[in-house]
mmCIF file of N, CA and C in Angstrom:
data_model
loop_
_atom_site.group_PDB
_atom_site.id
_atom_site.type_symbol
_atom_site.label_atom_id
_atom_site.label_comp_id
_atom_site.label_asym_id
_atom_site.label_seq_id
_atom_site.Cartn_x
_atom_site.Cartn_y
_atom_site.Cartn_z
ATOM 1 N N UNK A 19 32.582 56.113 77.470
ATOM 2 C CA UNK A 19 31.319 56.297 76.786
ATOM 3 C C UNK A 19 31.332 55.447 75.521
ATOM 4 N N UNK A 20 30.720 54.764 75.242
ATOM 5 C CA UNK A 20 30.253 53.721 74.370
ATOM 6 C C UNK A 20 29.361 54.721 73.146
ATOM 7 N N UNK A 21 28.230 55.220 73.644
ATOM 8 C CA UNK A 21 27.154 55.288 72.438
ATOM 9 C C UNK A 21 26.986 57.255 73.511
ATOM 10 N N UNK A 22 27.054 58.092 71.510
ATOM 11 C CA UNK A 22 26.215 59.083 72.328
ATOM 12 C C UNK A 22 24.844 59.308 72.652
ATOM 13 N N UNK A 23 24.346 60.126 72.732
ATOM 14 C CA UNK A 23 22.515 60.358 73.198
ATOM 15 C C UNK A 23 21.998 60.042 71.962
ATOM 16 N N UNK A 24 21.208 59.157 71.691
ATOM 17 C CA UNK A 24 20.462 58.823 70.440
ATOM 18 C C UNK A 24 21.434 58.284 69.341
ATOM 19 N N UNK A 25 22.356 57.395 70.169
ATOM 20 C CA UNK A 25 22.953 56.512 69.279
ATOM 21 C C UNK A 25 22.288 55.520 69.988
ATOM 22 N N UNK A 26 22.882 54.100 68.352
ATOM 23 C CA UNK A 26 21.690 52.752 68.524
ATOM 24 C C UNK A 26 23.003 51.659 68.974
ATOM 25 N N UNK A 27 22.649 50.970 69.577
ATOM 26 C CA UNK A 27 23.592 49.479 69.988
ATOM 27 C C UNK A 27 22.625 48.238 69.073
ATOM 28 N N UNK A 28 22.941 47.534 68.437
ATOM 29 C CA UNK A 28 22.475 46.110 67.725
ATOM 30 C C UNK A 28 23.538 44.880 68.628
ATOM 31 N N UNK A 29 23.094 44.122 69.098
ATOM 32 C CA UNK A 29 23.533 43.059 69.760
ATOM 33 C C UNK A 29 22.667 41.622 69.437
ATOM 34 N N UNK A 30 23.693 40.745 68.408
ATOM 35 C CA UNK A 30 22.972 39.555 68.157
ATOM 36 C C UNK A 30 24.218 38.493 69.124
ATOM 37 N N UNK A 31 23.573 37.365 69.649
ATOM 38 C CA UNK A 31 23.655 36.115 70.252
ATOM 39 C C UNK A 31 22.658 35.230 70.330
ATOM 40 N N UNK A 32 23.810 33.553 70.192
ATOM 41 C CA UNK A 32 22.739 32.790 70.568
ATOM 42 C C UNK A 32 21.772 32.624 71.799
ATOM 43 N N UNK A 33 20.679 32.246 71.455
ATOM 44 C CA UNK A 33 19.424 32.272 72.374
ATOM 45 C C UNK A 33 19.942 31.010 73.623
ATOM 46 N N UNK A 34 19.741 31.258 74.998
ATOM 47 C CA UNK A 34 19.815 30.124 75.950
ATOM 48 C C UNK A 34 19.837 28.946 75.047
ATOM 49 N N UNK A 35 20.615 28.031 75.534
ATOM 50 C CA UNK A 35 20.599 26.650 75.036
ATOM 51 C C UNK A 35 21.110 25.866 76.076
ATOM 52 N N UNK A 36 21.164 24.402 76.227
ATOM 53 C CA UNK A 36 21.712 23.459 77.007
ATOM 54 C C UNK A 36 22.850 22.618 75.988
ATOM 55 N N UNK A 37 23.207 22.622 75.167
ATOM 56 C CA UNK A 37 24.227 22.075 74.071
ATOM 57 C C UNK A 37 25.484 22.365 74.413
ATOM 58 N N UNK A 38 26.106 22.075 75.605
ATOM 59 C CA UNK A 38 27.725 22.054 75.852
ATOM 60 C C UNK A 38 28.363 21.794 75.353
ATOM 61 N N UNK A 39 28.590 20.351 74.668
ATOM 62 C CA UNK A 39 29.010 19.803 74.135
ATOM 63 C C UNK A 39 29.298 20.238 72.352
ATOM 64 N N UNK A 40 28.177 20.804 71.983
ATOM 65 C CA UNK A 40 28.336 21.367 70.496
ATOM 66 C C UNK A 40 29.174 22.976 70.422
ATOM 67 N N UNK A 41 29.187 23.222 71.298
ATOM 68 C CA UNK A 41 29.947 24.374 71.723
ATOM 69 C C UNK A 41 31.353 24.284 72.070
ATOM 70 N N UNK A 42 31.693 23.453 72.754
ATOM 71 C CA UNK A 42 33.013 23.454 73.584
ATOM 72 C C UNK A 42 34.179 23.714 72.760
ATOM 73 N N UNK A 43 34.275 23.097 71.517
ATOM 74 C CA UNK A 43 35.049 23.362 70.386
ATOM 75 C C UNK A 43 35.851 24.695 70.134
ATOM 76 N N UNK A 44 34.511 25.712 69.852
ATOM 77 C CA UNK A 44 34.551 27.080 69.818
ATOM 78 C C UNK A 44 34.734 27.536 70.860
ATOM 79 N N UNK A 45 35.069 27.420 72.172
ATOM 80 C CA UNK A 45 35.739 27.963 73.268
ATOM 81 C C UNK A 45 34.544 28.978 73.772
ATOM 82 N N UNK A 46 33.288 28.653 73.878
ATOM 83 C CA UNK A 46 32.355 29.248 73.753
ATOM 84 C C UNK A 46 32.405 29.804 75.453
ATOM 85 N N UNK A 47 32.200 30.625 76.751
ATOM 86 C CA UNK A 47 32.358 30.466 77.767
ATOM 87 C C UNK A 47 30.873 30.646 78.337
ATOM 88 N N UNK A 48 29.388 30.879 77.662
ATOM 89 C CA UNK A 48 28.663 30.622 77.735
ATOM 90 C C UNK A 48 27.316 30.022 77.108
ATOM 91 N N UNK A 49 26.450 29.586 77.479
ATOM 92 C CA UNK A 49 25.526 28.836 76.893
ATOM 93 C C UNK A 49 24.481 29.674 76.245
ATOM 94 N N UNK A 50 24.664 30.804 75.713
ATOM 95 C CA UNK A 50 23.792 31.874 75.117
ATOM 96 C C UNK A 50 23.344 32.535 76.590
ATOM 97 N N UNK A 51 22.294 33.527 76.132
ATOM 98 C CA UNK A 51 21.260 34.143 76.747
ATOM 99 C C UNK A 51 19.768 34.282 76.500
ATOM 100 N N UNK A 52 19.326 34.259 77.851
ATOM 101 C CA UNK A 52 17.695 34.827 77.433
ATOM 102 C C UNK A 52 17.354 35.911 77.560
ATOM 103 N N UNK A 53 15.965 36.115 76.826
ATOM 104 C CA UNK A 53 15.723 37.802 76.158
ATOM 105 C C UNK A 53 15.769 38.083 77.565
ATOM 106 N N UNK A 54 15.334 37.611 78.698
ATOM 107 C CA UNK A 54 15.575 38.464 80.278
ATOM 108 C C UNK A 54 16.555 39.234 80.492
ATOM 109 N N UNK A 55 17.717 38.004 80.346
ATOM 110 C CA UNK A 55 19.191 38.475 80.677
ATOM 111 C C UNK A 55 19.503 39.555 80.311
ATOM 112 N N UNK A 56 19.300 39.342 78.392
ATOM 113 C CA UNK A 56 19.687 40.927 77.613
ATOM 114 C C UNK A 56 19.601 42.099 77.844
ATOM 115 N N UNK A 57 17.743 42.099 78.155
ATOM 116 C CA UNK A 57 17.047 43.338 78.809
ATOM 117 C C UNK A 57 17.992 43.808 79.851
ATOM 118 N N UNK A 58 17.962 42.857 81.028
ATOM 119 C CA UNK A 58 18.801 43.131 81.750
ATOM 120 C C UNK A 58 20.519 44.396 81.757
ATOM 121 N N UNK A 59 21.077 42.967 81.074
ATOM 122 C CA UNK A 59 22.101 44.082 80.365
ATOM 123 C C UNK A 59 22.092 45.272 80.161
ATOM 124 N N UNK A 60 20.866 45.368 79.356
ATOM 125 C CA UNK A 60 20.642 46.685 78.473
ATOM 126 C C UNK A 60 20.189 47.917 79.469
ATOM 127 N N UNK A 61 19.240 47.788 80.021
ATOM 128 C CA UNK A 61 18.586 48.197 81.617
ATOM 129 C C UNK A 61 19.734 48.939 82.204
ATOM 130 N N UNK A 62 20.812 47.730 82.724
ATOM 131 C CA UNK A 62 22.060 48.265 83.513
ATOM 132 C C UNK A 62 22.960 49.284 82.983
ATOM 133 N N UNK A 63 23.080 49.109 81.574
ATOM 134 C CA UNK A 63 23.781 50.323 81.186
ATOM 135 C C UNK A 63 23.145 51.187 80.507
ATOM 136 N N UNK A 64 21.638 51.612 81.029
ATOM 137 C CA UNK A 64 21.377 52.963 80.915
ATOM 138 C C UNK A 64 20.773 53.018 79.308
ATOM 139 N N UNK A 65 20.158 52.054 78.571
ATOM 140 C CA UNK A 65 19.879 51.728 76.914
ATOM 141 C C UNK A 65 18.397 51.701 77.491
ATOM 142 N N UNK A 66 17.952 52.093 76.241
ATOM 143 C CA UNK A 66 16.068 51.304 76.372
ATOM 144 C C UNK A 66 16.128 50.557 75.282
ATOM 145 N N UNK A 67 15.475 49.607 75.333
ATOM 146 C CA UNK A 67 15.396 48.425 74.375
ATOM 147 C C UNK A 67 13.997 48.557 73.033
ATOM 148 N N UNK A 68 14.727 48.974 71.761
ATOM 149 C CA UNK A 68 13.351 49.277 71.253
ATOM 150 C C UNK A 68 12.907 48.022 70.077
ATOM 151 N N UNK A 69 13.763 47.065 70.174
ATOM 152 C CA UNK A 69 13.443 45.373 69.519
ATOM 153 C C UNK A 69 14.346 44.541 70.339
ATOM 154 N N UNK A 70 13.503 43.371 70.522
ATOM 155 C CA UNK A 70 14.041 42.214 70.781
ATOM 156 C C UNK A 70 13.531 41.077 70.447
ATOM 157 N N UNK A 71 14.208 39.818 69.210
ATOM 158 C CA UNK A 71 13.437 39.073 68.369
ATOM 159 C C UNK A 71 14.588 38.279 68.469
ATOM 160 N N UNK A 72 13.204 36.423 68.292
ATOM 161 C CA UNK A 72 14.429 35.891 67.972
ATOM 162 C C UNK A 72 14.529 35.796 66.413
ATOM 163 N N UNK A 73 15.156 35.728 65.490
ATOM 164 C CA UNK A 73 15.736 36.212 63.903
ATOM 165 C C UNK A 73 15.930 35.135 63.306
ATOM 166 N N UNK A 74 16.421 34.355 63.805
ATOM 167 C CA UNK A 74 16.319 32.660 63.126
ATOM 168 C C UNK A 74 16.394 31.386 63.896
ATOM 169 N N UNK A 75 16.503 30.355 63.550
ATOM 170 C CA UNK A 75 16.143 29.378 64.344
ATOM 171 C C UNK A 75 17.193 28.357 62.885
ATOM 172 N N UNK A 76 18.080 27.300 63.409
ATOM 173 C CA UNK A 76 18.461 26.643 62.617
ATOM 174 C C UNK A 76 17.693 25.445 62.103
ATOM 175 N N UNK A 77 17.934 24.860 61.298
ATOM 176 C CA UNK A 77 16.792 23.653 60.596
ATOM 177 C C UNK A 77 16.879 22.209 61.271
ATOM 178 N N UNK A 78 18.715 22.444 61.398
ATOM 179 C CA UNK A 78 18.565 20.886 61.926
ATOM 180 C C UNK A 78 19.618 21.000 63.479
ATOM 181 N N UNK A 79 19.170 20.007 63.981
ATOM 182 C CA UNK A 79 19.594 19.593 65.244
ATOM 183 C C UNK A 79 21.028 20.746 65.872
ATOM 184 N N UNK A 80 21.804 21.317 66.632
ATOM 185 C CA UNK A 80 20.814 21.358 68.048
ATOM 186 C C UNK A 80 19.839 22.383 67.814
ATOM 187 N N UNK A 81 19.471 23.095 66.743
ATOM 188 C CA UNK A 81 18.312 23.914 66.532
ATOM 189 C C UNK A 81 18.820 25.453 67.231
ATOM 190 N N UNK A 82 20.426 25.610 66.897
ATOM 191 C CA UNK A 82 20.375 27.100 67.952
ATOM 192 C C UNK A 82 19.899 27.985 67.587
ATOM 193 N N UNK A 83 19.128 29.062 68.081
ATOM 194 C CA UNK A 83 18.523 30.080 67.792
ATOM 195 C C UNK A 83 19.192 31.345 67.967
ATOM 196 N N UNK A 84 19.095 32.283 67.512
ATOM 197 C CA UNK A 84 19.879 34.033 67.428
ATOM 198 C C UNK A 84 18.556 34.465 67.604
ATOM 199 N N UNK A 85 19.174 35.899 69.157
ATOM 200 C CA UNK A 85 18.359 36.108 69.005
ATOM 201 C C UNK A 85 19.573 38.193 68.450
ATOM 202 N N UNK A 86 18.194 39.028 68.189
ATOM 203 C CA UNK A 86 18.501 40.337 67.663
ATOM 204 C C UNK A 86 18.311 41.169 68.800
ATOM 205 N N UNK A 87 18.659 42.323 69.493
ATOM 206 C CA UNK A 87 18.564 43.381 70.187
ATOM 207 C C UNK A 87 18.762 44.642 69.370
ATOM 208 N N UNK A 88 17.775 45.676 69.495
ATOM 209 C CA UNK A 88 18.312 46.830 69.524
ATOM 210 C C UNK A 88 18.041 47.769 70.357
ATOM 211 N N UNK A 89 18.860 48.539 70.911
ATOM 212 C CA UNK A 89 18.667 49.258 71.993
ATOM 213 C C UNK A 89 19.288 51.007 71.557
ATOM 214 N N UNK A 90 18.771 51.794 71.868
ATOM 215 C CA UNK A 90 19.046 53.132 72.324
ATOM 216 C C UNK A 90 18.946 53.743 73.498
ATOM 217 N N UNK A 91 20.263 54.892 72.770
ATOM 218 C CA UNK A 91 20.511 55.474 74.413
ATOM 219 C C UNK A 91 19.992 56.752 74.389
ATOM 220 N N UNK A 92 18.928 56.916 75.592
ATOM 221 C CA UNK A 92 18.298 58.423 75.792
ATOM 222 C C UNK A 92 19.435 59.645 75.716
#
């Protein structure tokens, strides 16, 4: 058991990207996610999702974006 009944999960990652290369460094093993995927996630283990935003966006080039989740568990 992770979270009890009406506990909150916060889950930030970068947003989908195609930038392999700016990553590889950091041993990164994926290319972010999209808000689909997350939901997803969240869905599967039984959370309802009560925000999902993306929170920033960087200024300069590759432009990765974060995105925010928060989810609770019934």
């Amino acid at each position: 058991r992770v979270l009890r009944p009406g506990g909150r999960l916060l889950l930030c990652s970068l947003a989908r990207h195609e930038h392999k290369a700016a990553v590889e460094a950091y041993g990164h093993v994926n290319l972010g996610f999209s808000d689909k995927e997350l939901r997803r996630f969240v869905d599967k283990a039984g959370l309802q999702v009560s925000s999902l935003e993306t929170v920033t966006r960087e200024k300069r080039p590759p432009h990765f974006e974060v995105i925010s989740l928060i989810a609770n568990k019934p």
